Short mmCIF file of C-alpha atoms and ligand atoms in Angstrom, two decimals:
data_model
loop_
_atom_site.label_atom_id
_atom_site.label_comp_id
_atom_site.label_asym_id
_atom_site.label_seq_id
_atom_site.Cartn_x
_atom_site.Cartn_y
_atom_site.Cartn_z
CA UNK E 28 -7.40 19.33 -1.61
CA UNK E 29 -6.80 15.78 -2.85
CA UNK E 30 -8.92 12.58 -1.49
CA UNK E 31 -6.82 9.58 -0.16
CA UNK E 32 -8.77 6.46 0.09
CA UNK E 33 -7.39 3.71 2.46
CA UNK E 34 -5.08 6.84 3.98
CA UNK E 35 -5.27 4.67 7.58
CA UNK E 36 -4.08 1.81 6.45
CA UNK E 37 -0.11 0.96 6.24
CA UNK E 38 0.93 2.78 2.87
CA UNK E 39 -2.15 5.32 2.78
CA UNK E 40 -0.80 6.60 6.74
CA UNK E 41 3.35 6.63 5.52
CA UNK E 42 2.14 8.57 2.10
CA UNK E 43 -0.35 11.19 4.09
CA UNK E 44 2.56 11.80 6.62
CA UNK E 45 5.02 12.15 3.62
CA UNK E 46 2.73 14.52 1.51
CA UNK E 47 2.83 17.02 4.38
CA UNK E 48 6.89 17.38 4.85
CA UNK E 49 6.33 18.24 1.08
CA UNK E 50 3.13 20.68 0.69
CA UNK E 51 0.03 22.47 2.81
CA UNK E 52 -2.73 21.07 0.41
CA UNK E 53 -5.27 19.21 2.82
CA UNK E 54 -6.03 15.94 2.36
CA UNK E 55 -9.13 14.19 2.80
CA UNK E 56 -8.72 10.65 4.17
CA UNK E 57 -11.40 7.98 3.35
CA UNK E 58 -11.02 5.25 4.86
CA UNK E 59 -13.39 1.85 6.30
CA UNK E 60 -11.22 1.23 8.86
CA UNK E 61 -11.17 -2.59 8.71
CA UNK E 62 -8.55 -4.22 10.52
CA UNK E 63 -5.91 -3.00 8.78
CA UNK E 64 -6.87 0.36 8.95
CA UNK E 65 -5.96 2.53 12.20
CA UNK E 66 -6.15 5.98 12.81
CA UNK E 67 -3.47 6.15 15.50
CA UNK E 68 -1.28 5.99 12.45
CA UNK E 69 -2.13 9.08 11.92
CA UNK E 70 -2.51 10.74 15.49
CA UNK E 71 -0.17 13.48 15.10
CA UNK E 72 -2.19 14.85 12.46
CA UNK E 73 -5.34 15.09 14.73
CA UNK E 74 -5.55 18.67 15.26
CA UNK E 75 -4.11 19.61 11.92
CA UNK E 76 -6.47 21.93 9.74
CA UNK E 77 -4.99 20.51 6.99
CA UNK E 78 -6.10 16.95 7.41
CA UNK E 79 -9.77 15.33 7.56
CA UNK E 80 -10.74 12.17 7.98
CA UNK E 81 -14.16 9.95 7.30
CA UNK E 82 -14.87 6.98 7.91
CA UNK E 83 -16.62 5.35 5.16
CA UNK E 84 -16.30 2.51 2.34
CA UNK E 85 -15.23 2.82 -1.47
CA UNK E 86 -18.55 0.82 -2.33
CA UNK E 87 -20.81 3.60 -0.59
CA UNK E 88 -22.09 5.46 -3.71
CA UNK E 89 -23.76 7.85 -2.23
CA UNK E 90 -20.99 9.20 0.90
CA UNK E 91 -18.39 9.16 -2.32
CA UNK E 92 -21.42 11.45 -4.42
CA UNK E 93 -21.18 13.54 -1.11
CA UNK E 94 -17.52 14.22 0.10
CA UNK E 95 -16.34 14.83 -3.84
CA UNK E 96 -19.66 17.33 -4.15
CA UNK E 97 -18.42 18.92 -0.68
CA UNK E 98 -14.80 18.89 -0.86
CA UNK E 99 -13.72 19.38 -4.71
CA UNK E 100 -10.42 17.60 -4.60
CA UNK E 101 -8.17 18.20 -7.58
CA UNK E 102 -6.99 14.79 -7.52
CA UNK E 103 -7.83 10.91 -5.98
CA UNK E 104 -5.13 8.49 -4.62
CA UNK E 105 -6.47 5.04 -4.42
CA UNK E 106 -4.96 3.14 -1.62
CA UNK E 107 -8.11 1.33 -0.19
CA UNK E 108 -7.77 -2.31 -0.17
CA UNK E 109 -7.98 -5.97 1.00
CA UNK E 110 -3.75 -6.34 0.95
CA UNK E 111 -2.77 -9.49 2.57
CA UNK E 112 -2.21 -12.41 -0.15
CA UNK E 113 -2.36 -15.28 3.12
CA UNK E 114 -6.33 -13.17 3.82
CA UNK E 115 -7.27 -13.62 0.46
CA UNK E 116 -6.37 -17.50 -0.31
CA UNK E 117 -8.49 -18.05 3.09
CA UNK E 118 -11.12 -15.78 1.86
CA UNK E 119 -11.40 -14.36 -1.11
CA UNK E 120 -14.84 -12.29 -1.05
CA UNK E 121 -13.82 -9.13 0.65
CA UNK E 122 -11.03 -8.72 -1.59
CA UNK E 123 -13.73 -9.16 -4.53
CA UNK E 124 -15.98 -6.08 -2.86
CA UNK E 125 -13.65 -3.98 -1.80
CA UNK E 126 -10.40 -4.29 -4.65
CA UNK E 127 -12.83 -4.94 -7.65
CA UNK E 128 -16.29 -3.35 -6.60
CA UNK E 129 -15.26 -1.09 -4.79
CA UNK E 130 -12.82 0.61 -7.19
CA UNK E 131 -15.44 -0.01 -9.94
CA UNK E 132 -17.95 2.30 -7.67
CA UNK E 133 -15.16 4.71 -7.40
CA UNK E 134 -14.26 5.07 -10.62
CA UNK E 135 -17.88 5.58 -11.61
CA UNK E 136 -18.68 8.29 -8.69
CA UNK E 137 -15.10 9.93 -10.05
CA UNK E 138 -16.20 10.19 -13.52
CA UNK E 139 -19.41 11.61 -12.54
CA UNK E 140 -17.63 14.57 -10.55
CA UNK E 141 -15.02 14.78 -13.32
CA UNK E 142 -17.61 15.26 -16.11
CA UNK E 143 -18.93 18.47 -13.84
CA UNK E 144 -15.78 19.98 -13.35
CA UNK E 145 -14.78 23.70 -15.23
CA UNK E 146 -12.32 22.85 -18.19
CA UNK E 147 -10.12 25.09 -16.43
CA UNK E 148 -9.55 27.17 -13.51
CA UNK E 149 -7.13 29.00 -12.09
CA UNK E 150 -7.37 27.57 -9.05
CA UNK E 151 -9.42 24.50 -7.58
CA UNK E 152 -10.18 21.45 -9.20
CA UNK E 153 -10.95 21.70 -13.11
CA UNK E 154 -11.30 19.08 -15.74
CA UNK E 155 -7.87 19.18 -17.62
CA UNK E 156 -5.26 18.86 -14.37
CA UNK E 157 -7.54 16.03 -12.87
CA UNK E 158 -6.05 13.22 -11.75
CA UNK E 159 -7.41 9.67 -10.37
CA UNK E 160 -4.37 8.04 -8.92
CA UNK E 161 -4.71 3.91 -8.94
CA UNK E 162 -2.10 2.54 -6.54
CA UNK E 163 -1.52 -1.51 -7.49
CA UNK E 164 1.52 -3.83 -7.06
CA UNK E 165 3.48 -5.96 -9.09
CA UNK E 166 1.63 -8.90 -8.31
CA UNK E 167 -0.69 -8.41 -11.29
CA UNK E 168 2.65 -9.55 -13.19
CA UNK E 169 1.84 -13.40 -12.14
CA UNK E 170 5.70 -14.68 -10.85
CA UNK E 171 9.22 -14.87 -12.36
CA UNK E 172 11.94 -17.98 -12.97
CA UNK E 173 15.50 -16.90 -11.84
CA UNK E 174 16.68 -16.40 -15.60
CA UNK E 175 13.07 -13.95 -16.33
CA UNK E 176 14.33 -9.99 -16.45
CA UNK E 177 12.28 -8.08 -13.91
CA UNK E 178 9.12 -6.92 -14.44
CA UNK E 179 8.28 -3.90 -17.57
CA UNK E 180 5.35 -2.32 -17.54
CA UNK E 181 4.45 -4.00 -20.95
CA UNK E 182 4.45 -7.19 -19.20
CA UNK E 183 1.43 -9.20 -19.48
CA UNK E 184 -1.31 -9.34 -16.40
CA UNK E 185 -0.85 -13.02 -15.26
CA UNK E 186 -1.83 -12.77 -11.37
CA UNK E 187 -1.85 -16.18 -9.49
CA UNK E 188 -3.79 -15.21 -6.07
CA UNK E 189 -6.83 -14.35 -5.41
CA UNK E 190 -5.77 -10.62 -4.19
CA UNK E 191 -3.43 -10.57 -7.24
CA UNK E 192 -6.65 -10.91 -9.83
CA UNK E 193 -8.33 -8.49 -7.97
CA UNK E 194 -5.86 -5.62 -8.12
CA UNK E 195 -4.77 -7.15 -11.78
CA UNK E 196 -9.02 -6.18 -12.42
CA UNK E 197 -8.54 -2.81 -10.41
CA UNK E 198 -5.75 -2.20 -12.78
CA UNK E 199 -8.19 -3.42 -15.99
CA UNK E 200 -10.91 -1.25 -14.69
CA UNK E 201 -8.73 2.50 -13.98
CA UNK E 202 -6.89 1.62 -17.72
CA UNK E 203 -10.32 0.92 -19.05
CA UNK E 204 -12.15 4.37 -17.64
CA UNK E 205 -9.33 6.15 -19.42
CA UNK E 206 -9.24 4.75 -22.65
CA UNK E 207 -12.83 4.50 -23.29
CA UNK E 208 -14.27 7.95 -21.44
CA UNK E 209 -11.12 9.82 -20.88
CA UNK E 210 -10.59 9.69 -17.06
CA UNK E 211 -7.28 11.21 -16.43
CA UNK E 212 -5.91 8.06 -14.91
CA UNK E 213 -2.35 6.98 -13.75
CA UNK E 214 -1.63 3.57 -12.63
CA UNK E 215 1.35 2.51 -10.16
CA UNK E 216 2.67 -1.09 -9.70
CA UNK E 217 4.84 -1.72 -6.74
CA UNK E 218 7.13 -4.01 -5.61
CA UNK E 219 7.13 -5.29 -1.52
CA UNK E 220 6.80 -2.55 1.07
CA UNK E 221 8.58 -2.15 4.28
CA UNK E 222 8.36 0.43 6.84
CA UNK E 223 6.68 2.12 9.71
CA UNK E 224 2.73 1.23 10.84
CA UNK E 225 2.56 -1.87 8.45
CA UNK E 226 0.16 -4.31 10.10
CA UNK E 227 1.92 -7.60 11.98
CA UNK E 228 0.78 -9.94 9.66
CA UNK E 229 3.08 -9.26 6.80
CA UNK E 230 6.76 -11.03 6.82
CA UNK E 231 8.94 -8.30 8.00
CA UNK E 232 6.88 -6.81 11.47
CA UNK E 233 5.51 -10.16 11.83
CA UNK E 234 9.04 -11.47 12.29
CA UNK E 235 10.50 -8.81 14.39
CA UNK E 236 7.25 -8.75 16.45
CA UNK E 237 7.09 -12.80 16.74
CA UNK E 238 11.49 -12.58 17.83
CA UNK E 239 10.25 -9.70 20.20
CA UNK E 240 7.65 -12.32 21.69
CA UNK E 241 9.71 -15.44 21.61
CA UNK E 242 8.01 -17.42 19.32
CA UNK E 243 8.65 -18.97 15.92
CA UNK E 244 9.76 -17.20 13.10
CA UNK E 245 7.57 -18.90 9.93
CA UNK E 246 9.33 -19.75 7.04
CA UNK E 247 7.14 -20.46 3.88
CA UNK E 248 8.39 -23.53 1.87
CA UNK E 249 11.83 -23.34 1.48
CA UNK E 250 12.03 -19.42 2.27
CA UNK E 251 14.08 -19.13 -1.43
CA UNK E 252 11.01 -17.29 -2.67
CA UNK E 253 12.62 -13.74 -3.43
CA UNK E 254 10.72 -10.45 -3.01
CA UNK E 255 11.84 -6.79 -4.33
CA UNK E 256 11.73 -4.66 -1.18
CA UNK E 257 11.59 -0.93 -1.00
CA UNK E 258 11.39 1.23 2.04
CA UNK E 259 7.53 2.85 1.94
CA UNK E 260 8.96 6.50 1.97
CA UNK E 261 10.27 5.92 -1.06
CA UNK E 262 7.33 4.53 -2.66
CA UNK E 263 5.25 7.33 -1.25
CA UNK E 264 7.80 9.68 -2.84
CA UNK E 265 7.44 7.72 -6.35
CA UNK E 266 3.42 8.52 -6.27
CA UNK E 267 3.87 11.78 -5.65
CA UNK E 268 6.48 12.28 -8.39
CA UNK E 269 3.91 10.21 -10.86
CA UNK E 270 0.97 12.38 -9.74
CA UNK E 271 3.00 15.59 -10.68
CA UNK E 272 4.21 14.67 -13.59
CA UNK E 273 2.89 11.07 -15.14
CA UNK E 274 1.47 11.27 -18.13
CA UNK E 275 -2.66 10.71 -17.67
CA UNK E 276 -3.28 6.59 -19.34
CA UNK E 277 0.31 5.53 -18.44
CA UNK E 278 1.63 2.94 -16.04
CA UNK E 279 4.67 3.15 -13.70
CA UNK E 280 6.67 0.08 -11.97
CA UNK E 281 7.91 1.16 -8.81
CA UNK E 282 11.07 -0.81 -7.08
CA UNK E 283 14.01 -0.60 -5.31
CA UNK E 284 16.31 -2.99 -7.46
CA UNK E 285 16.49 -4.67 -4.13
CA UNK E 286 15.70 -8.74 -4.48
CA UNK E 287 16.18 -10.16 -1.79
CA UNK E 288 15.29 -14.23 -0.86
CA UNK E 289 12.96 -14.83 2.41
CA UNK E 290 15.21 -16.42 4.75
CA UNK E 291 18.07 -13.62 3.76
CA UNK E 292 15.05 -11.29 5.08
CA UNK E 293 14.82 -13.19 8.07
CA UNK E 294 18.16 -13.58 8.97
CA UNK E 295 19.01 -10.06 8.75
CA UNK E 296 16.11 -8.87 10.83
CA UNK E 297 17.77 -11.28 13.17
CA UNK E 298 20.93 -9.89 12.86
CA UNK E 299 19.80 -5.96 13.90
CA UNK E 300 17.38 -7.48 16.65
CA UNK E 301 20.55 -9.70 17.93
CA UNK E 302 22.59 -6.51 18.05
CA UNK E 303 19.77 -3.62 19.47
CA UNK E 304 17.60 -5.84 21.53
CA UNK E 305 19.85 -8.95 22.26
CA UNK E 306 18.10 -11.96 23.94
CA UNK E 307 18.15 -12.63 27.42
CA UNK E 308 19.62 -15.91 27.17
CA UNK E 309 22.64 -14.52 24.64
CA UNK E 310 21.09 -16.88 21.52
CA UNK E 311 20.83 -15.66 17.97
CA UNK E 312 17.36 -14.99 17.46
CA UNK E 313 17.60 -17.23 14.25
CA UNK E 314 17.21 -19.83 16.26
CA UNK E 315 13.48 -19.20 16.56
CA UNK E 316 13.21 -19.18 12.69
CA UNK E 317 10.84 -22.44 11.55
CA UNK E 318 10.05 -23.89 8.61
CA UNK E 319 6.30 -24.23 7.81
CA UNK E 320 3.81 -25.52 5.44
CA UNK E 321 4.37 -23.21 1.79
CA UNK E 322 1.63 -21.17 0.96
CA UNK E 323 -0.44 -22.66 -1.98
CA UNK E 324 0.40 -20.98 -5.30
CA UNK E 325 2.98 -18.61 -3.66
CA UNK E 326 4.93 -16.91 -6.98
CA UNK E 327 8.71 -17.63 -6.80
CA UNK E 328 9.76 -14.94 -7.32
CA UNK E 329 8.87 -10.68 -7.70
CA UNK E 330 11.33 -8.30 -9.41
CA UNK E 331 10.51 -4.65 -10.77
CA UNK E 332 12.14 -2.87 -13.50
CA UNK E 333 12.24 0.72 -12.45
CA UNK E 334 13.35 2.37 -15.51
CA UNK E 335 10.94 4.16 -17.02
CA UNK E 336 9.60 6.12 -13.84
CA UNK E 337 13.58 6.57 -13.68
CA UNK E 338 13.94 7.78 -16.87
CA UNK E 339 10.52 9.65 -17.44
CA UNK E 340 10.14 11.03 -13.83
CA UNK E 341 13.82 11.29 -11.93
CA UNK E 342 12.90 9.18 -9.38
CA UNK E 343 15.26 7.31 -7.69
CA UNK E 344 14.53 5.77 -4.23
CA UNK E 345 16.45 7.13 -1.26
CA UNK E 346 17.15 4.30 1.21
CA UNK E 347 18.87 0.83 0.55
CA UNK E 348 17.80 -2.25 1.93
CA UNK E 349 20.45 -2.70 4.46
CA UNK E 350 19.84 1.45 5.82
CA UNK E 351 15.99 0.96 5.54
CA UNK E 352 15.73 -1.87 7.64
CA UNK E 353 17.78 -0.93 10.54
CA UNK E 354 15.52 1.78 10.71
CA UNK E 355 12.27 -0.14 10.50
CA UNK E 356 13.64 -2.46 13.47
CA UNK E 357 14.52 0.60 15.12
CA UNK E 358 10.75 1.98 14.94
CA UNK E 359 9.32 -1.12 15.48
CA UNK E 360 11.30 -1.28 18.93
CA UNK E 361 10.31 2.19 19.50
CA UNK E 362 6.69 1.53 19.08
CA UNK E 363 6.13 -1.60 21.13
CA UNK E 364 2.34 -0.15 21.86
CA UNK E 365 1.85 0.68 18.49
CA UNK E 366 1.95 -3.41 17.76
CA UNK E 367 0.82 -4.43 21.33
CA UNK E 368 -2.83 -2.25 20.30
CA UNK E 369 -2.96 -3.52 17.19
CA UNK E 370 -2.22 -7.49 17.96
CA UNK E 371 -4.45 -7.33 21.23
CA UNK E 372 -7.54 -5.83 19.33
CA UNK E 373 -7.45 -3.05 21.69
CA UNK E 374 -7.69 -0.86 18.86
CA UNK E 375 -10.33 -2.77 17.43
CA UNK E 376 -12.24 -2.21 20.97
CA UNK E 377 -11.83 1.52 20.51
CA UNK E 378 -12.76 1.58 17.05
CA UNK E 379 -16.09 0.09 17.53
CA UNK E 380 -16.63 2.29 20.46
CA UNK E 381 -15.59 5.56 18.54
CA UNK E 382 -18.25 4.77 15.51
CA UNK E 383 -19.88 1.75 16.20
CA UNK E 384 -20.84 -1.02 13.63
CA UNK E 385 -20.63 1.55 10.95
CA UNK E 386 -18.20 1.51 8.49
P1 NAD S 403 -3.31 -2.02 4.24
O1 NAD S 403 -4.04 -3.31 4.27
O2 NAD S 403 -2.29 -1.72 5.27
O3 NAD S 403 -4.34 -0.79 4.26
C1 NAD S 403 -5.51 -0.79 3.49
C2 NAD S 403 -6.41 0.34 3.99
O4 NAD S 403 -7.60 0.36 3.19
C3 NAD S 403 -6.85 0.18 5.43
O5 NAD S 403 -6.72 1.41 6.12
C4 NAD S 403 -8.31 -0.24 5.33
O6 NAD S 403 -9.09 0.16 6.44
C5 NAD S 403 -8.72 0.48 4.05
N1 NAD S 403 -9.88 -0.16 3.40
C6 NAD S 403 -10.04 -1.49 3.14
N2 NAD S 403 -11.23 -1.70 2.54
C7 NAD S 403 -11.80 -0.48 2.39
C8 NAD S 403 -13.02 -0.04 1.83
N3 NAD S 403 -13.91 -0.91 1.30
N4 NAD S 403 -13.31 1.29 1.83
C9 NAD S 403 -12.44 2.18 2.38
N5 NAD S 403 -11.27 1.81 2.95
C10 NAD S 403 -10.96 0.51 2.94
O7 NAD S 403 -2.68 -1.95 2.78
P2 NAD S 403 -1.29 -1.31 2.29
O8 NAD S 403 -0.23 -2.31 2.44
O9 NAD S 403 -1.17 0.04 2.90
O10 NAD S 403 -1.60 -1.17 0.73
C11 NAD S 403 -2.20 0.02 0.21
C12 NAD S 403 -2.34 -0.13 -1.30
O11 NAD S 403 -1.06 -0.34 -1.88
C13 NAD S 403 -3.19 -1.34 -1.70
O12 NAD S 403 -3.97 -0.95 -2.80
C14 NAD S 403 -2.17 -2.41 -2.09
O13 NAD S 403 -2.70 -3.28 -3.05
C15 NAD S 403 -1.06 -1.54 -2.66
N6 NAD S 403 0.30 -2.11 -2.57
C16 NAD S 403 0.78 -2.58 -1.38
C17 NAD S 403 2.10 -3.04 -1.31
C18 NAD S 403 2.70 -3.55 -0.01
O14 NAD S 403 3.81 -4.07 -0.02
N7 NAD S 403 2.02 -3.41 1.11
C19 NAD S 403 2.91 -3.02 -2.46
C20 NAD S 403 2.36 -2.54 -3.65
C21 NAD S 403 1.07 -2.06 -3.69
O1 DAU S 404 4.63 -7.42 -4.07
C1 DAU S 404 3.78 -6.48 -3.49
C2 DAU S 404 2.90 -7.15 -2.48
O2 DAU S 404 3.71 -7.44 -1.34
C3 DAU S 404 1.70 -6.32 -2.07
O3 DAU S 404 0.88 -6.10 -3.19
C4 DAU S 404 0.91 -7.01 -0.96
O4 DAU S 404 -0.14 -6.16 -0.53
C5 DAU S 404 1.85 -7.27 0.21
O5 DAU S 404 1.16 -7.96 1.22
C6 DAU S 404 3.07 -8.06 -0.26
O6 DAU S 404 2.69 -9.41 -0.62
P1 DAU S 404 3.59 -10.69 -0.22
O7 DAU S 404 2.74 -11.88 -0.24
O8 DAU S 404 4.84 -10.70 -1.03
O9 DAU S 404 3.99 -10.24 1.27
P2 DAU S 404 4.08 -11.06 2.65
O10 DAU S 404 4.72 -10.12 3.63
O11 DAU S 404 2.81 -11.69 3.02
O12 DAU S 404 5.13 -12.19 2.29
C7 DAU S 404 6.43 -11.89 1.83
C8 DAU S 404 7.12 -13.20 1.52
O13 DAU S 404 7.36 -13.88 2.76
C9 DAU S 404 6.30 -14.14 0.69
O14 DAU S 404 7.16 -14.89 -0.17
C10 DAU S 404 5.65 -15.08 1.71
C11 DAU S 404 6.70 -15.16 2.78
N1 DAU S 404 6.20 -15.34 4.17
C12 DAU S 404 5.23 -14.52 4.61
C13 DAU S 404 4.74 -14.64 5.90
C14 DAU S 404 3.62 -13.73 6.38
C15 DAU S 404 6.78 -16.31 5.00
O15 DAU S 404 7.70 -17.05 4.59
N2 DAU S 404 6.31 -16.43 6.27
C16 DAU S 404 5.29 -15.64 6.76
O16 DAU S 404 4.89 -15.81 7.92
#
């Protein structure tokens, strides 16, 4: 059994679906459900035995004293999060209780269970194959000039947004447990998802859902800000890889070698929409793209260096850019309910009639 916290959300959904086309081992999905978080990402797992889900938050002490007690996973993944940078400049607290706190409380609850564990087993969880998971980004890193070489994990932490500091703390916190009480910790810094279930606020669905819709495409600034994109499969695959076989204290940078600047993003988005779903009126739908008011302290630029999970680990990631968003447009198209439930606040309607204010 391994725990997954944040396992509805956009990354936590893609890696639960991922882990089973690899193994049986149940998961256990923990997960608050806020508004990013939506369990008919994960739907065709309802009737699986091998696949539980609670609804609960990372700062609730005693539910995380419970499941670990009840469920003896062999190892934590950490996806639970406040994720969206534009959120977090508007307001900041959430991301300080749930990226900070909240991983501080885990932490603590994980040590506790870790410090019980047999040294060794045969089978089940035991002290010396442990392993607490901490999934970050590359936004801890601060931002790069053109002429900087990509991001190494010896890079200093130099985050610039409020939801940058707080997974650059997160990242303080899981090194810290390890070096100072021996938590089997790994820590993962990625660069820019894309994919399948990722919430419309982010650039990529928000773009192909806004074209959809016929309205403007926003443009930050001068949309020459460049972002390292890799398709969430293979980023799922890279966490499993580092849980198998990274080294307990170490870091891993996970990219695509894929920079890419915004408005090239754009305008190829507009380019597979233009030729799967053309508009009515036979336009380009880069005529809808606008430019708007820069976000305040956006970083210039993200790149990851990839070697060393490369190197150390064989991983490689499977899809380009060019491959991996045709298909992302393609599910996007497929799943115009999927982003109508989640836009409307259907979904929100259902959740708080499923469990109420709890959460
Ligand atoms: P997301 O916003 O789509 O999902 C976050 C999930 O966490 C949601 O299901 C939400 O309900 C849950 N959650 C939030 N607060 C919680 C709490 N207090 N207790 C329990 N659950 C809670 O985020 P994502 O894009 O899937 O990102 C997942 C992780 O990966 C985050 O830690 C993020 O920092 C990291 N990351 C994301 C990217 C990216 O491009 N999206 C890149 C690198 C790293
Ligand atoms: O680098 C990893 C990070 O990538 C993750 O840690 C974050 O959780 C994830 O949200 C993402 O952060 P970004 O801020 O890079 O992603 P976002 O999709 O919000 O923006 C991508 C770029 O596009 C960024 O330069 C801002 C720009 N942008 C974004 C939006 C939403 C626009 O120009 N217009 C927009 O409407």
């Amino acid at each position: 059994m391994i725990l997954v916290t944040g396992g509805a959300g956009f990354i936590g959904a893609n890696f639960i679906h991922a882990w089973f086309k690899h193994t049986d081992e149940p998961v256990l999905n923990l997960d608050k459900l806020t508004y990013a978080g939506n369990l008919a990402n994960l739907a065709k797992l309802n009737d699986d035995p091998r696949y539980l889900f609670t609804r609960g938050d990372i700062n609730d002490r005693d539910l995380l004293g419970t499941l670990l007690n009840q469920h003896h996973p062999r190892a934590i993944l950490h996806f639970a999060a406040e994720s969206h940078v534009d959120r977090s400049i508007l307001g900041p607290g959430e991301f300080i209780q749930t990226n900070i706190v909240g991983s501080f409380h885990l932490l603590e609850m994980t040590r506790d269970y870790w410090n019980r564990l047999p040294d060794t087993s045969q089978d089940g969880a035991n002290k010396r194959d442990f392993r607490f998971l901490h999934v970050s980004t590359d936004e801890v890193y601060g931002t790069l000039t053109p002429e900087d070489p990509p991001f190494a994990e010896t890079n200093p932490h130099l985050p610039n947004s409020p939801y940058a500091a707080s997974k650059a703390a997160s990242d303080h916190l899981a090194r810290a447990w390890h070096h100072t009480y021996g938590l089997p910790v790994l820590i993962t810094n990625c660069s820019n998802n894309y994919g399948p279930y990722q919430f419309p606020e982010k650039l990529i669905p928000l773009v192909i859902h806004n074209a959809l819709a016929g309205k403007p495409l926003p443009i930050y600034g001068d949309g020459m800000q460049v972002r390292d994109w890799l398709y969430v499969e293979d980023h799922c695959l890279a966490i499993m890889r580092v849980l198998a076989a990274g080294q307990p204290g170490e870091t891993y940078n996970i990219g695509g070698w894929n920079e890419k600047p915004n408005l090239e993003v754009v305008r190829t988005i507009c380019g597979v929409l233009d030729a799967a779903r053309p508009r009515a009126d036979g336009r380009g739908y880069a005529e809808q793209m606008t430019f708007v008011q820069d976000r305040p302290g956006h970083d210039r630029r993200y790149a990851i260096n990839a070697a060393k999970i490369e190197r150390e680990l064989g991983w490689r990631p499977g899809e380009s850019f060019e491959s991996g968003i045709v298909k992302t447009v393609g599910w996007y198209l497929e799943h115009a309910d999927w982003v109508a439930d989640v836009t409307s606040g259907a979904y929100r309607q259902w959740v708080e009639r499923q469990y109420g204010g709890r959460g």
